[in-house]
XYZ file of C-alpha atoms in Angstrom:
619
model
C -0.761 -68.631 133.581
C 0.011 -70.040 130.249
C 2.661 -68.038 128.126
C 1.867 -67.652 124.182
C 3.956 -70.377 122.889
C 5.939 -69.319 119.529
C 4.859 -71.234 116.511
C 7.702 -73.002 114.978
C 8.884 -71.772 111.602
C 8.078 -73.803 108.816
C 11.148 -75.877 107.421
C 12.456 -73.929 104.232
C 15.604 -76.784 103.106
C 12.521 -79.020 100.808
C 11.936 -75.587 99.326
C 15.684 -74.582 98.500
C 16.405 -77.856 97.138
C 13.174 -78.074 94.898
C 14.311 -74.627 93.228
C 18.151 -75.739 93.189
C 17.094 -78.645 90.855
C 15.076 -76.367 89.042
C 17.600 -73.738 88.338
C 20.297 -76.380 87.479
C 18.055 -77.657 85.196
C 17.475 -73.804 83.067
C 21.222 -73.324 83.121
C 22.039 -76.640 81.424
C 19.346 -76.210 78.461
C 20.045 -72.324 78.484
C 24.329 -73.728 78.329
C 23.513 -75.983 75.366
C 21.155 -73.292 73.824
C 23.672 -70.706 73.981
C 26.965 -73.381 71.859
C 24.688 -72.849 69.071
C 23.986 -69.241 69.429
C 26.577 -67.843 67.388
C 25.990 -69.980 64.735
C 22.198 -69.199 64.433
C 23.400 -65.071 64.389
C 25.123 -65.966 60.992
C 23.420 -64.392 57.750
C 22.651 -67.789 55.533
C 23.440 -66.965 52.294
C 23.500 -69.951 49.167
C 26.801 -71.351 48.006
C 26.961 -70.127 44.769
C 26.557 -66.816 45.789
C 30.172 -67.297 48.159
C 31.904 -68.815 45.192
C 31.047 -65.427 42.762
C 31.590 -63.243 45.170
C 35.154 -65.154 46.601
C 35.625 -64.985 42.301
C 35.069 -61.334 42.342
C 37.609 -60.719 45.319
C 34.556 -59.580 47.663
C 35.700 -61.984 49.929
C 38.366 -62.313 52.229
C 38.700 -65.239 54.343
C 36.806 -68.507 53.972
C 36.623 -71.138 57.025
C 35.254 -74.861 56.317
C 34.490 -77.184 59.270
C 32.951 -80.567 57.383
C 30.193 -79.127 55.459
C 29.722 -75.863 57.254
C 31.020 -72.658 55.581
C 31.685 -69.425 57.615
C 32.416 -66.391 55.105
C 34.170 -62.773 56.487
C 33.451 -60.251 53.821
C 36.315 -57.978 53.318
C 36.644 -55.037 55.981
C 35.808 -57.887 58.515
C 37.273 -59.442 61.213
C 35.269 -62.013 62.185
C 32.607 -63.936 59.980
C 29.217 -62.223 59.365
C 27.878 -64.984 56.859
C 27.508 -68.778 56.990
C 26.648 -71.424 54.263
C 26.537 -74.901 53.396
C 28.784 -76.883 50.822
C 28.051 -80.551 49.151
C 29.661 -82.730 50.910
C 32.116 -84.749 49.599
C 33.553 -81.872 46.847
C 35.462 -79.121 47.684
C 34.704 -75.309 46.732
C 37.516 -75.526 44.268
C 35.322 -78.524 42.341
C 32.495 -75.976 42.617
C 34.019 -73.307 40.604
C 35.929 -71.367 43.547
C 39.473 -70.161 41.715
C 42.800 -70.706 43.049
C 44.257 -67.572 44.935
C 41.456 -65.090 44.502
C 40.646 -65.638 48.185
C 42.127 -67.545 51.826
C 40.671 -70.747 52.088
C 41.086 -72.311 55.758
C 39.875 -75.911 56.535
C 38.901 -76.685 60.331
C 38.675 -80.146 61.683
C 35.044 -81.610 61.745
C 33.512 -80.812 65.501
C 32.303 -82.825 67.929
C 31.487 -81.159 70.563
C 28.150 -80.062 69.810
C 26.825 -83.613 68.232
C 27.919 -84.752 71.793
C 26.335 -82.198 73.612
C 23.476 -83.047 72.092
C 23.889 -86.613 72.375
C 24.145 -86.162 75.940
C 20.818 -84.225 76.149
C 18.857 -86.381 74.582
C 19.614 -88.493 77.363
C 19.953 -86.166 80.463
C 17.263 -84.003 79.817
C 14.494 -86.966 79.797
C 16.447 -88.595 83.311
C 15.674 -85.338 84.816
C 12.074 -84.492 83.831
C 11.314 -88.222 85.134
C 13.278 -87.400 87.887
C 11.623 -84.255 89.083
C 8.083 -85.665 88.035
C 9.085 -88.186 90.767
C 9.785 -85.806 93.121
C 6.439 -84.096 92.521
C 4.502 -87.067 93.431
C 6.530 -87.691 96.146
C 5.889 -84.246 97.668
C 2.513 -84.972 96.422
C 1.688 -87.906 98.546
C 3.601 -87.030 101.558
C 1.217 -83.941 101.799
C -1.951 -86.054 101.473
C -0.511 -88.281 104.459
C 0.632 -85.111 106.291
C -3.491 -83.998 105.953
C -4.072 -87.350 106.639
C -2.643 -87.222 109.723
C -3.782 -84.140 110.603
C -7.382 -84.939 109.678
C -8.322 -85.706 113.578
C -6.705 -82.357 114.869
C -8.541 -79.843 116.373
C -9.546 -76.383 114.323
C -10.024 -74.329 117.088
C -8.587 -70.976 116.424
C -6.785 -69.584 119.673
C -7.716 -65.953 120.830
C -7.215 -64.220 123.759
C -3.464 -63.651 124.151
C -3.258 -60.797 121.564
C -2.942 -57.205 122.235
C -6.415 -55.924 121.793
C -8.530 -57.816 123.843
C -12.372 -57.734 124.451
C -13.185 -56.704 128.325
C -16.459 -56.364 129.581
C -16.755 -52.643 129.155
C -16.202 -53.019 125.827
C -19.836 -54.169 125.147
C -22.622 -51.905 125.989
C -25.655 -53.605 127.656
C -26.468 -57.611 128.513
C -25.690 -56.324 131.976
C -27.406 -59.282 133.703
C -25.727 -61.564 131.697
C -22.217 -59.989 132.880
C -22.813 -60.255 136.468
C -23.280 -63.867 135.637
C -20.155 -64.193 133.907
C -18.263 -62.624 136.392
C -17.807 -65.391 138.871
C -16.292 -67.558 135.581
C -13.664 -64.921 135.266
C -13.085 -64.341 138.871
C -12.266 -68.310 139.476
C -9.460 -68.041 136.010
C -8.232 -64.919 137.477
C -7.718 -66.562 141.637
C -8.434 -70.251 141.386
C -6.850 -71.341 144.366
C -9.717 -69.014 146.673
C -12.359 -71.242 145.470
C -10.499 -74.040 145.678
C -9.578 -73.701 149.385
C -12.881 -73.435 150.289
C -14.107 -77.075 148.354
C -15.777 -74.728 145.863
C -16.447 -75.964 142.185
C -16.557 -73.693 139.158
C -19.318 -74.710 136.877
C -17.823 -76.791 133.976
C -19.804 -75.492 131.635
C -22.088 -72.118 130.779
C -24.628 -72.336 128.149
C -25.229 -69.120 126.521
C -28.646 -68.935 125.184
C -30.027 -65.544 123.429
C -31.331 -64.702 119.580
C -29.561 -64.344 116.806
C -27.059 -61.145 116.965
C -27.598 -60.552 120.757
C -23.889 -60.842 121.650
C -23.254 -64.506 122.858
C -19.624 -64.931 120.722
C -18.692 -61.167 121.759
C -19.397 -62.199 126.135
C -17.295 -65.310 125.615
C -14.290 -62.998 124.100
C -15.263 -60.695 126.622
C -15.270 -63.911 129.217
C -11.531 -64.672 128.353
C -10.640 -61.000 127.858
C -11.474 -59.932 131.403
C -9.443 -63.193 132.671
C -6.497 -62.892 130.652
C -6.396 -66.346 129.620
C -6.208 -68.498 126.416
C -9.544 -68.694 123.839
C -9.653 -71.583 122.190
C -13.300 -70.596 119.571
C -14.899 -73.167 117.782
C -17.978 -74.003 115.656
C -20.121 -77.140 116.451
C -20.221 -78.260 112.911
C -16.750 -78.155 112.681
C -16.553 -81.490 114.462
C -18.183 -83.202 112.254
C -17.588 -84.802 109.306
C -18.027 -87.697 106.775
C -15.527 -90.015 108.615
C -16.712 -91.755 111.989
C -14.898 -91.464 114.595
C -13.221 -88.095 113.702
C -15.539 -85.388 115.396
C -14.252 -87.804 118.818
C -10.528 -87.148 117.956
C -11.093 -83.191 117.288
C -12.643 -82.904 120.872
C -9.923 -84.722 122.267
C -7.808 -82.521 120.854
C -9.206 -79.948 121.187
C -9.389 -80.436 125.176
C -5.338 -81.528 125.314
C -4.926 -78.115 124.054
C -7.019 -76.443 126.525
C -5.393 -78.526 129.207
C -1.962 -77.786 128.150
C -2.872 -73.788 128.547
C -4.727 -74.481 131.552
C -6.416 -71.993 133.113
C -8.240 -71.441 129.455
C -11.944 -71.356 127.738
C -13.368 -73.511 124.902
C -15.825 -71.264 123.009
C -18.131 -73.721 121.179
C -20.551 -71.889 118.948
C -23.899 -73.147 117.440
C -23.518 -76.103 119.648
C -26.716 -77.549 118.360
C -24.989 -78.452 115.575
C -23.632 -81.447 117.107
C -24.829 -81.308 120.479
C -28.664 -82.602 119.589
C -30.820 -85.034 121.631
C -30.171 -88.323 120.652
C -31.642 -91.476 119.924
C -33.393 -90.156 116.878
C -32.948 -92.914 114.824
C -30.974 -91.480 112.220
C -27.276 -92.205 111.429
C -27.294 -95.301 113.363
C -26.008 -96.016 116.569
C -22.870 -95.444 115.290
C -23.976 -92.162 113.942
C -20.958 -89.523 113.836
C -22.393 -86.967 115.611
C -23.789 -88.590 118.133
C -20.081 -89.659 118.787
C -19.150 -86.684 119.073
C -21.683 -85.457 121.258
C -20.339 -88.427 123.385
C -17.298 -87.893 124.108
C -18.002 -83.895 124.762
C -19.780 -85.269 127.512
C -16.555 -87.620 128.373
C -14.514 -84.318 128.119
C -16.600 -81.706 130.720
C -16.928 -84.823 133.369
C -14.941 -87.597 132.742
C -12.551 -89.141 135.419
C -9.939 -85.759 134.724
C -11.812 -83.391 136.872
C -8.401 -81.191 138.294
C -8.364 -78.792 135.274
C -9.274 -75.205 135.185
C -10.936 -75.417 131.920
C -14.208 -74.015 131.250
C -16.192 -74.642 128.390
C -18.787 -71.750 127.196
C -21.307 -72.494 124.614
C -23.635 -70.592 122.223
C -27.324 -71.876 121.233
C -30.065 -69.914 119.890
C -31.824 -73.453 120.200
C -31.156 -74.469 123.807
C -34.192 -76.788 123.485
C -33.519 -79.247 121.057
C -30.296 -79.961 122.694
C -28.981 -83.363 124.735
C -30.074 -83.242 128.290
C -27.434 -85.159 129.072
C -25.330 -81.937 128.506
C -27.726 -79.706 130.649
C -27.297 -81.972 133.625
C -25.295 -80.586 136.490
C -21.380 -81.215 135.943
C -21.654 -80.386 132.409
C -23.616 -76.990 131.486
C -25.256 -76.938 135.226
C -25.748 -72.735 134.018
C -27.370 -71.464 131.620
C -27.225 -67.499 130.836
C -29.763 -65.811 128.636
C -28.920 -62.975 126.692
C -31.827 -61.204 125.928
C -32.808 -58.961 123.433
C -31.705 -55.319 124.751
C -33.965 -53.122 126.360
C -34.238 -49.383 125.599
C -31.707 -47.822 127.943
C -29.794 -50.709 126.509
C -30.185 -50.303 122.934
C -28.990 -46.116 123.484
C -25.828 -47.491 124.937
C -25.311 -49.930 121.946
C -25.650 -47.095 119.325
C -23.238 -45.023 121.448
C -20.696 -47.160 121.032
C -21.644 -48.103 117.058
C -20.942 -44.214 116.285
C -18.567 -43.100 118.449
C -16.399 -43.544 115.670
C -18.807 -42.293 112.881
C -19.164 -38.609 112.795
C -22.714 -36.916 113.116
C -25.151 -33.914 113.454
C -25.365 -32.199 116.551
C -28.753 -32.735 115.982
C -29.072 -36.499 115.903
C -31.049 -38.212 118.618
C -29.624 -41.740 119.490
C -32.486 -42.207 121.752
C -34.876 -41.306 119.900
C -33.583 -44.215 117.252
C -33.655 -46.315 120.359
C -36.909 -45.548 121.539
C -38.144 -47.102 117.690
C -36.059 -49.499 117.608
C -37.667 -52.322 120.399
C -37.479 -55.971 119.621
C -33.473 -55.484 117.726
C -30.660 -56.970 118.705
C -27.222 -55.788 118.962
C -26.515 -56.931 115.061
C -30.073 -55.262 113.582
C -28.300 -52.024 115.473
C -25.205 -52.434 114.356
C -26.541 -52.760 110.683
C -28.398 -49.515 111.507
C -25.840 -47.544 112.364
C -23.837 -48.899 109.029
C -26.584 -48.529 106.874
C -26.551 -44.423 108.014
C -22.795 -44.034 107.078
C -23.434 -45.268 103.546
C -26.547 -43.273 103.163
C -24.714 -40.433 104.351
C -21.652 -40.967 102.080
C -24.051 -41.996 99.144
C -25.447 -38.077 99.658
C -21.697 -36.409 99.549
C -22.487 -35.267 103.059
C -19.465 -34.813 105.908
C -21.826 -36.075 108.797
C -24.605 -38.270 109.213
C -27.955 -36.806 109.716
C -31.574 -37.555 111.432
C -32.431 -38.304 108.170
C -30.119 -40.908 107.381
C -30.728 -42.703 110.672
C -34.513 -42.630 109.755
C -33.619 -43.875 106.249
C -31.322 -46.521 107.858
C -33.692 -47.474 110.091
C -36.641 -48.097 107.621
C -34.803 -50.037 105.687
C -33.392 -52.256 108.093
C -37.163 -53.012 109.476
C -39.222 -52.771 106.282
C -36.924 -52.753 103.278
C -35.114 -50.671 100.763
C -37.823 -48.263 98.730
C -38.477 -49.786 95.125
C -39.331 -46.273 93.373
C -37.958 -47.966 90.364
C -41.131 -49.852 90.298
C -44.113 -48.206 88.291
C -47.451 -48.940 89.131
C -50.607 -47.279 87.177
C -52.508 -45.415 88.714
C -55.979 -47.724 89.256
C -53.044 -49.929 91.241
C -51.771 -47.321 93.168
C -55.716 -46.011 93.674
C -56.078 -49.371 95.250
C -52.991 -49.588 97.387
C -54.743 -46.057 99.054
C -57.219 -47.281 100.286
C -55.730 -50.581 101.710
C -53.138 -49.112 103.396
C -55.782 -46.289 104.627
C -57.813 -49.458 105.552
C -54.820 -50.518 108.217
C -54.043 -46.809 109.447
C -57.796 -45.959 110.150
C -58.516 -49.133 111.956
C -54.932 -49.476 114.206
C -55.705 -45.545 114.764
C -59.140 -46.105 116.533
C -58.902 -49.463 118.356
C -57.928 -48.359 121.817
C -55.376 -51.569 122.299
C -53.808 -51.229 119.032
C -49.967 -49.596 118.674
C -49.573 -46.026 117.058
C -49.520 -45.414 113.009
C -45.777 -44.857 112.948
C -45.686 -44.302 108.908
C -48.203 -45.009 105.603
C -46.784 -45.067 102.509
C -47.776 -45.937 99.010
C -44.078 -46.480 97.799
C -43.261 -50.396 97.669
C -40.923 -51.426 100.267
C -39.090 -54.612 100.104
C -42.057 -57.379 98.813
C -44.660 -55.324 99.924
C -46.725 -52.658 97.570
C -47.067 -50.349 100.513
C -46.465 -50.233 104.036
C -48.549 -49.531 107.263
C -45.959 -49.225 110.008
C -47.381 -49.503 113.619
C -44.530 -48.966 116.463
C -45.257 -49.375 120.660
C -44.708 -45.744 122.704
C -42.531 -48.186 124.987
C -40.764 -51.602 125.174
C -43.187 -54.363 126.084
C -43.409 -57.627 127.901
C -46.571 -58.890 127.837
C -49.615 -59.064 124.905
C -52.926 -59.316 126.304
C -55.661 -60.701 124.089
C -57.523 -57.157 123.673
C -54.169 -56.747 122.292
C -54.040 -59.765 119.787
C -57.783 -58.989 118.994
C -56.843 -55.001 117.927
C -53.828 -56.250 115.837
C -56.671 -59.316 113.939
C -58.623 -56.419 113.429
C -56.285 -53.839 111.911
C -54.748 -56.623 110.011
C -57.380 -57.180 108.101
C -58.748 -53.447 107.502
C -56.446 -53.600 104.271
C -58.635 -56.217 102.624
C -61.886 -55.063 104.420
C -61.287 -51.271 103.018
C -61.064 -53.045 99.369
C -64.175 -54.835 99.713
C -66.106 -51.452 101.198
C -64.459 -49.137 97.790
C -64.836 -51.660 95.373
C -67.284 -54.353 96.364
C -66.784 -58.606 97.365
C -65.516 -58.954 93.370
C -62.745 -55.778 93.650
C -60.982 -57.797 96.730
C -57.086 -58.275 95.147
C -54.373 -60.293 96.361
C -52.626 -57.841 98.155
C -54.077 -59.036 101.110
C -52.399 -62.270 100.998
C -49.177 -61.652 103.532
C -52.277 -59.615 106.148
C -54.289 -62.757 105.717
C -51.506 -65.183 106.562
C -50.070 -62.996 109.329
C -53.297 -62.910 110.959
C -54.349 -66.751 110.505
C -50.408 -66.989 112.532
C -51.476 -64.730 114.845
C -54.819 -66.494 115.647
C -53.566 -69.626 115.627
C -51.153 -68.830 118.250
C -53.250 -67.449 120.220
C -55.338 -70.515 120.846
C -52.576 -73.412 120.316
C -49.659 -71.691 122.445
C -51.485 -69.112 124.194
C -54.702 -70.641 125.673
C -56.498 -67.879 124.356
C -59.418 -69.386 122.551
C -62.869 -69.466 124.085
C -64.049 -72.971 124.475
C -60.544 -74.342 125.248
C -58.983 -71.388 127.663
C -56.469 -71.934 129.646
C -55.210 -74.983 127.678
C -52.102 -74.954 125.281
C -51.292 -77.469 121.972
C -47.993 -76.879 121.564
C -46.629 -78.965 118.211
C -42.951 -79.817 117.872
C -42.325 -79.867 114.439
C -38.623 -80.480 115.008
C -38.767 -84.445 114.356
C -36.198 -84.727 117.399
C -37.250 -87.875 118.324
C -38.248 -90.359 115.359
C -41.411 -91.958 118.077
C -42.899 -88.418 117.533
C -42.861 -88.374 114.079
C -46.289 -90.296 113.714
C -48.002 -88.253 116.475
C -46.964 -84.485 115.111
C -50.064 -83.118 116.989
C -50.389 -83.928 120.492
C -54.048 -83.267 120.457
C -56.640 -85.811 119.194
C -59.411 -84.996 115.777
C -61.763 -83.467 117.746
C -59.266 -81.449 119.521
C -57.939 -79.992 116.257
C -62.209 -79.098 114.737
C -61.713 -77.360 117.757
C -58.650 -75.492 117.278
C -59.574 -74.453 113.527
C -63.037 -73.403 114.864
C -62.109 -71.167 117.714
C -59.063 -69.891 115.064
C -62.206 -68.913 112.193
C -63.993 -67.347 115.209
C -60.858 -64.851 115.800
C -60.804 -64.113 112.087
C -64.565 -63.338 111.736
C -64.575 -61.146 114.742
C -61.736 -59.411 113.606
C -63.037 -58.516 110.493
C -66.248 -57.568 111.855
C -64.651 -54.749 113.851
C -62.530 -54.080 110.952
C -65.243 -53.218 108.710
C -67.476 -51.154 111.617
C -64.889 -49.427 111.855
C -64.096 -48.674 108.251
C -67.778 -47.892 108.053
C -68.159 -45.451 110.790
C -65.025 -43.728 109.564
C -65.832 -43.756 105.604
C -64.887 -39.195 105.238
C -61.370 -40.579 107.456
C -60.935 -43.656 104.647
C -61.630 -40.983 101.660
C -59.387 -38.365 103.216
C -56.893 -40.861 103.387
C -56.565 -42.228 100.371
C -56.569 -39.142 98.597
C -53.569 -37.676 101.212
C -51.455 -40.826 100.315
C -51.759 -40.529 96.230
C -50.961 -36.962 96.636
C -48.139 -37.148 99.041
C -47.230 -41.204 98.620
C -46.125 -40.931 102.267
C -47.174 -39.911 105.640
C -45.702 -39.410 109.136
C -47.353 -40.464 112.392
C -47.878 -36.950 112.874
C -49.598 -36.272 109.384
C -51.715 -39.629 110.074
C -52.995 -37.538 113.213
C -54.500 -34.881 111.377
C -55.829 -36.758 108.822
C -57.869 -39.211 111.249
C -58.229 -35.977 113.851
C -62.522 -36.701 113.390
C -62.376 -40.872 113.049
C -64.339 -42.446 116.486
C -64.837 -46.349 117.673
C -68.259 -47.257 116.935
C -69.842 -49.047 119.566
C -69.904 -52.345 118.155
C -66.332 -52.522 117.533
C -65.797 -52.745 121.750
C -64.723 -55.392 122.958
C -67.030 -56.735 126.106
């Protein structure tokens, strides 16, 4: 097993030399300034005043050095004043009386002039030398940077004190089992090699964003206790051709030196997309980087204990050469957590958060169907923020509910002011959704109805499934379409055809998307039953751009007709339900205007007498 290498200390000799240079320069300037500092401290007085005071006997001594005159008044032991006399004449010629004061004539000093002349010569030389040294250091730094341009930017993990292991990760039991073989091989490679077994070179982790792919890769390294080199796929690609391939070579060279080791490439689709797209030509930098990865993973050197883990949520766009046996020959699907897994994940995130005794994480896990681990972590964090904002010491169930709704459907926009007309229209719109969903037999139950704006909507009618579902049948799809159109139909019933608004825009868009998915992807059309017309809009292969739709114009017309039929059927069923339950529509709208928000139980009480008309049943 490789040991952690100590990082070499950075050389400090250059720093010391540069520091000494500037210290000497500053001291020289200060010394030069200090030579003239004494003279600058003396008080400047006119020479006529000096002569007048000397004639009066107020001055004890006058020192003359060239044109400079230093004056020592009576009672002082050193000069305190200075003056300048006229050059070429003595003080006696200017009016000083003989015998009134002591006059001392000193030889002219050339020290300051010499230093000044030297400073004029030396200081510019020193400054030019300093500038030259600075430019040389910058050029050296640029050269070092250029030399390291092709080096890998991977970060080394796995040997730190706080390791991540499988027990630290809740859920994903199936994925953990798939990765245990990788861990066992890294711990005991000779056991496999003795039997001629070859461990997979690469393991591809595929899953939705936030499902814990990166954390699982860290856990593999932590369980095996081996070096873990982590890098993003985008870090390979630069605008200079060949840099990415150079970084790949350097990364695998580092891993081989520290083998057994793990290389983790996050978001590998950034560099591993299908080749032959025509973008960038045959010498595209991304393609060269991918080619180097392919060679490193399954080249001539096959005796190294280096395993490559990679994560992506777009496995469909990867190059086939990456997925063949000998490279990423194992694929581990990281699924969205089920209810028991969501509860375990929530317990992990609430482990260090104080909660009230009444907090029910199982109930929250039941509500959060379809949420990823990252979503659950966000809910836990938001609940703590909400509790802190109200100055609470512990997190309550109300905090959990508010955090869940904030993450799922957006925060309440209570500051948005709606007039009475808009509030009434919103109430009838949301009541229409709620009644249709409540009455239809294959629709999910109503969880909450509110006319308070949330996120980008004016109101929300929220349906939650009672349990996790893996499949959706055609009856459930048709009930979803009908309840999506319930808001628009309720507006039409209340205000007439001329009273409908843009409030149903997102509902209609969503309904159309579901109807097209039913026909194109799920084969649930009437005339086009059991036929799938998958549209590849990725633009990955250049020659497919002129063939975006894998079907003819006649088939496209049939698809449009099927979608239109589904939407019209949904609108008819929604209208039949609402016409049969006008009293319930009025009652629910009034309740929403009074209370603004109704929970599941309150909605059921208001809609207790609603019924499903025979015309709305699916036959």
